[in-house]
Amino acid sequence: MTIEDTRPRSARYVGRSVQRVEDPRLLSGQGRYVDDITLPGMLHAAFVRSPHARARILNIDASDALALDGVVAVYTAADLAWLNPMVATGPMRDGILAHSRTPLATDVVRHVGDPVAVVLARSPYLAEDGRDLVDVEYEPLEPVLDPLAALEPDSPLVDEALGTNNISHLEESAGDVERAFAEADHVTRLRFHSGRSTAAPIECRGVVAKYEDRAGGRYTIWASTQMPHLLRMFVAPVLGVPEGRVTISSPDVGGAFGLKCTVFPEDVVIPAVAKLSGRPVKWIEDRWENLAAGVHSKDMICTMEIAAKADGTMTAFRGHFVTDSGAFSSIPFTPLVDSQCAGIYLTSCYDVRDVAYSVDNPLTNKCQIGAVRGVGWVPGQLAREVAIDQLARELGKDPVELRLQNMIGPDVYTTAFGQTYDGGSYAEALEKARDAVDYASFRERQAKAREEGRYIGVGFSPFVEPTGWATASAAAGGLPNGYYDTASVTVEPDGSVTVTTGLHSHGQGHETTLAQVTADELGVPMESVRVVFGDTDSSVFGMGTYASRSAVLGFGSIRESAGQVRDRLLRLAAILLEADPGDVELVDGVAGVKGVPGKTVPLQQIALFGYFGGTARPEDVQRDALTATSGYSPGETYANGCAAAVVEVDVETGLVEVEQLVAVEDCGVQLNPTIVKGQVAGAIANGIGVALLEDLVYEDNGEFVSGSLLHYLYPSTTEVPELDLLTIETPSAVSVGGVKGVGEAGTISAPAAIVNAIADALSPFGVVIDRTPVTPEYLRRKLRDAERTREAS
Amino acid sequence: MKPAQFDYLRPGSLAEAIEALGANPDSKVLAGGQSLIPMMNMRLARPSALVDIGRIDGLAGISANGSLRVGATTRQAEVLADATVQRRWPLITAALRHVGHPATRARGTFGGSIAHAEPAAELPAAMLALDAAFTVHRPGGTRTVAATDFFLGHYTTVLAEDELLGHVDVPALGGSHWAFAEVARRHGDYALTGVAVRLTPDADGVVTDARVALFAVSSRPVRSAAAERLLVGTRVGDAEAATAAGKVALDDIEVAEDSFVSATYRTEATAAIVRRALLEAATNPKGEN
Ligand SMILES: Cc1cc2nc3c(=O)[nH]c(=O)nc-3n(C[C@H](O)[C@H](O)[C@H](O)COP(=O)(O)OP(=O)(O)OC[C@H]3O[C@@H](n4cnc5c(N)ncnc54)[C@H](O)[C@@H]3O)c2cc1C
């Protein structure tokens, strides 16, 4: 890739499609993942897991397993009674019950895959042999599977200690919603079930732990996690030690998508049994475990109502969001990460001031709900955007025009619930998507196709994505918490640059983008910058990478710390150049005096002087040398954009083919357009999966039947069409550098565009699409029902 | 996802392989491993021993004189790429395109796909439509089994524990019409329903003999007697006959149902793809003799 230099010198790297520096390592097989870690004397763990949705454990007999040559130990909850419970307290707000669990099930198992015991053996093969020999006697209990029934007072309880299944009921309203609905010319109502999907990263989870019995005991834990410091913060108290006795190291991570920003029982059990056995222990999750016992996402029953005037003005939104929360409240984000996120951002890019939402979070005997790319924004977007198309059909309005008519302007805007958008291209993005699918001629093409018995349709889904998740945005999202993120920049004595950060990278390319930012701020070549993260011993504190936060937080924290170092470098250079610091500039690792060609000093020399220049150096440099550490707590940043889909539906087989997918993305100033495209494309593919393929299915008895990639289908290259990726750049009004995040846009926007396109294609049949994924089986049932209704009337 | 313990044997000859199978109760033939190894990793299969037939001389290869002979261990990718097969038995090529992915076809064998008898697999149905015959090696000799007699149910065939599939013979069928169709969630997935059709026309384009072989609809690949009966005497490409054949295709067949796909869906979608395949058969370039 050639790097064209069109920008002023002060922004040499930011904004350009610099090649990813991590790729040569990762693509040549030199990445080092948790499974690559081998320690002397290490044992391998396999978990005994519940085959039942809900059952009482009557007895655990491990004698056959222990008799097997190569099996070293079997531990159950009784052996781990010294651990403190794992507690999900959730955000710093009222209205959600704290939920506590033991890492291994004590007397009741609560979902298929719930861990019951752990077998340690000399090899992973022997560990699984031992696992198969552990005899657990269960008394099956009636499972709680229907989230709505779980809310009924007579429902059995998933966790009796809580006294209820509903761990959180929240409601909020702004304006006068009742009046708006009473006065509306038209009300549309949609009940939509967003399906159950998950992240399914290529690398499943994994934990390696060792315990050293010195200085009161020290745990070193390697985990495939997105948030080393947070994991340490949550694991240490369960292990009963101060954080200073725990090191978390997260080496290369082979995909995470939010799944790995949860704290799991295995994160605690593996270090605990390393202590008990006196041997290092490795556990590498297999695909079944990942699908059955990781986190699930987006399973939500949404009720969406829109009040409108006859001319198409939308006057009020009302939403009810019930998250089928699974058996445990996930740590740290809780199922509110889905339900609350669906509710509080309900108005999105529409100028609707009367708005209300309520959420319920019933526990059920399924896998826990946690944060996965797009979180509850995806079901919220589906409910709203599908309802808007329905409104347009009912009013006989064009869905694009109706949206444009109701859209907010491009400037800073505060929503009814108080989120303050930092400016965006809301209408422009929709117009751009509309033009990209050639909407003007589409209806004609559609009519012609219908004459040939072919059903094509188009759908739009403009979105706002909360990004740069930090203290301000979390508060605005009704999930208040403190977020602290720092970067430390050091210019080493030879002029090379080391940045450490508590952010993490697991595909996003932060080794590249953060180096770009650093190089620009310091005025050094990017090749001289190394970005270090992923280890609590070597990185400054930070809260990890999720919720599209790292571009904003990385840029902000590095600009501040690098700026401080740059200031010192300039003053040092001024001494060496015998010039005024104001006249010195640092470009490409060479300091010069403005307007005086030939008078230069290289960074190496400045740095050496900075460390060893004695009293000739400024006082602060004598004290701090060339290291600066700084935090950043940004204001609210919101990316926006629009997806548009063109699909063809085979009405006889129910298959949907995505013919065209347009994604217009406005994430403010782009650090690296190629990386932005990669993020958008990956998220769009994820969105295709959510819309059409991905489904975690439980049978009526709670049995889990989607435990392999034979049944949990995600899109492959043959299901993702050539994407039209378009960009608009509206710099953030609030963030350093005008940057916004970009990680989840496609997953938020694509599903609703696809569902709307399917509904549009099938409009002659009067079919209401009311769930994802839209499978062939489901579509045929809908078409069959519609046929029957037509015949009956 | 780690297999239980097993022994591994790699006989150098057919006779040794048969002996090894007989001597090791609950052993299994290992061919391309694309189905067996995943099943072992999930501990759905726990063979005592694997008898790897990958290095036995003469078990792999394609030869076409009058008829086509494909050795059991010939890789699916090799058959797919074979020009003679493409020209003379295009139905096989069409079916193979739907079998998994380039990576699985590079290892998966032609005979393995047949012996495995997954009800949703493409090749077994193609074999039914093509009147293939299978040569089975057994202690003391061989026997030949017609494709129609070979498949018994989910993952079960007439093969005894100490027998193995040696090669497949497909008669020369140039001049017959053919088509292949399936519904799959993603390209390369096992089908939700599928069909291989072959129609033998007389000089006037009237069907004298029909094969409508369905897969993924039942516990084994099946020929639809009802559809075949209906088609004989109709014109190739006749729209009404095609629709009617689709409608009756699953008559007298017990249609499978699972957590993901209902029997009703299978019945409806099968009617559609059978009709489409019959119409397509009229226009597909026929295989040469
Ligand atoms: C991702 C993926 C997708 C796939 N998609 C499809 C698909 O769409 N359609 C499809 O049809 N298949 C599909 N498959 C399966 C694949 O085609 C297998 O290759 C095939 O089913 C088995 O052939 P094999 O040579 O790999 O046999 P193996 O896996 O080695 O053996 C399979 C079974 O057959 C037995 N066996 C093998 N050869 C013989 C023999 N000569 N005599 C007696 N017994 C024998 C074995 O003992 C074993 O029980 C897929 C596989 C994967 C991994």
mmCIF file with all atom_site columns, C-alpha atoms in Angstrom, chain A residues 69 76 147 161-162 167 208 210-211 255 262 278 295 383 395 531 535 549 600 653 679 695 739 774 779:
data_model
loop_
_atom_site.group_PDB
_atom_site.id
_atom_site.type_symbol
_atom_site.label_atom_id
_atom_site.label_alt_id
_atom_site.label_comp_id
_atom_site.label_asym_id
_atom_site.label_entity_id
_atom_site.label_seq_id
_atom_site.pdbx_PDB_ins_code
_atom_site.Cartn_x
_atom_site.Cartn_y
_atom_site.Cartn_z
_atom_site.occupancy
_atom_site.B_iso_or_equiv
_atom_site.pdbx_formal_charge
_atom_site.auth_seq_id
_atom_site.auth_comp_id
_atom_site.auth_asym_id
_atom_site.auth_atom_id
_atom_site.pdbx_PDB_model_num
ATOM 1  C CA . ASP A 1 69  ? -4.169  -43.180 35.030 1.00 0.00 ? 69  ASP A CA 1
ATOM 2  C CA . THR A 1 76  ? -16.221 -29.657 43.011 1.00 0.00 ? 76  THR A CA 1
ATOM 3  C CA . PRO A 1 147 ? -39.115 -15.090 29.682 1.00 0.00 ? 147 PRO A CA 1
ATOM 4  C CA . ALA A 1 161 ? -32.374 -16.621 46.981 1.00 0.00 ? 161 ALA A CA 1
ATOM 5  C CA . LEU A 1 162 ? -33.535 -13.655 44.905 1.00 0.00 ? 162 LEU A CA 1
ATOM 6  C CA . ILE A 1 167 ? -33.650 -8.846  38.425 1.00 0.00 ? 167 ILE A CA 1
ATOM 7  C CA . VAL A 1 208 ? -3.813  -20.612 32.128 1.00 0.00 ? 208 VAL A CA 1
ATOM 8  C CA . LYS A 1 210 ? -0.121  -20.560 38.130 1.00 0.00 ? 210 LYS A CA 1
ATOM 9  C CA . TYR A 1 211 ? 0.073   -19.969 41.846 1.00 0.00 ? 211 TYR A CA 1
ATOM 10 C CA . GLY A 1 255 ? -11.433 -12.403 18.273 1.00 0.00 ? 255 GLY A CA 1
ATOM 11 C CA . THR A 1 262 ? -17.295 -10.741 30.769 1.00 0.00 ? 262 THR A CA 1
ATOM 12 C CA . GLY A 1 278 ? 0.100   -26.913 43.345 1.00 0.00 ? 278 GLY A CA 1
ATOM 13 C CA . VAL A 1 295 ? -22.492 -15.430 26.894 1.00 0.00 ? 295 VAL A CA 1
ATOM 14 C CA . ALA A 1 383 ? -37.887 -2.801  16.820 1.00 0.00 ? 383 ALA A CA 1
ATOM 15 C CA . LEU A 1 395 ? -49.822 5.612   6.084  1.00 0.00 ? 395 LEU A CA 1
ATOM 16 C CA . VAL A 1 531 ? 2.390   0.037   21.682 1.00 0.00 ? 531 VAL A CA 1
ATOM 17 C CA . ASP A 1 535 ? -0.541  -7.203  30.852 1.00 0.00 ? 535 ASP A CA 1
ATOM 18 C CA . ARG A 1 549 ? -14.210 3.093   23.011 1.00 0.00 ? 549 ARG A CA 1
ATOM 19 C CA . THR A 1 600 ? 18.872  20.235  12.924 1.00 0.00 ? 600 THR A CA 1
ATOM 20 C CA . THR A 1 653 ? -38.053 -22.139 -0.293 1.00 0.00 ? 653 THR A CA 1
ATOM 21 C CA . GLN A 1 679 ? -14.520 -2.723  11.240 1.00 0.00 ? 679 GLN A CA 1
ATOM 22 C CA . ASP A 1 695 ? -29.702 -18.709 16.381 1.00 0.00 ? 695 ASP A CA 1
ATOM 23 C CA . VAL A 1 739 ? -12.718 11.055  16.649 1.00 0.00 ? 739 VAL A CA 1
ATOM 24 C CA . VAL A 1 774 ? -35.402 -14.835 9.388  1.00 0.00 ? 774 VAL A CA 1
ATOM 25 C CA . LEU A 1 779 ? -40.504 -17.388 6.267  1.00 0.00 ? 779 LEU A CA 1
#
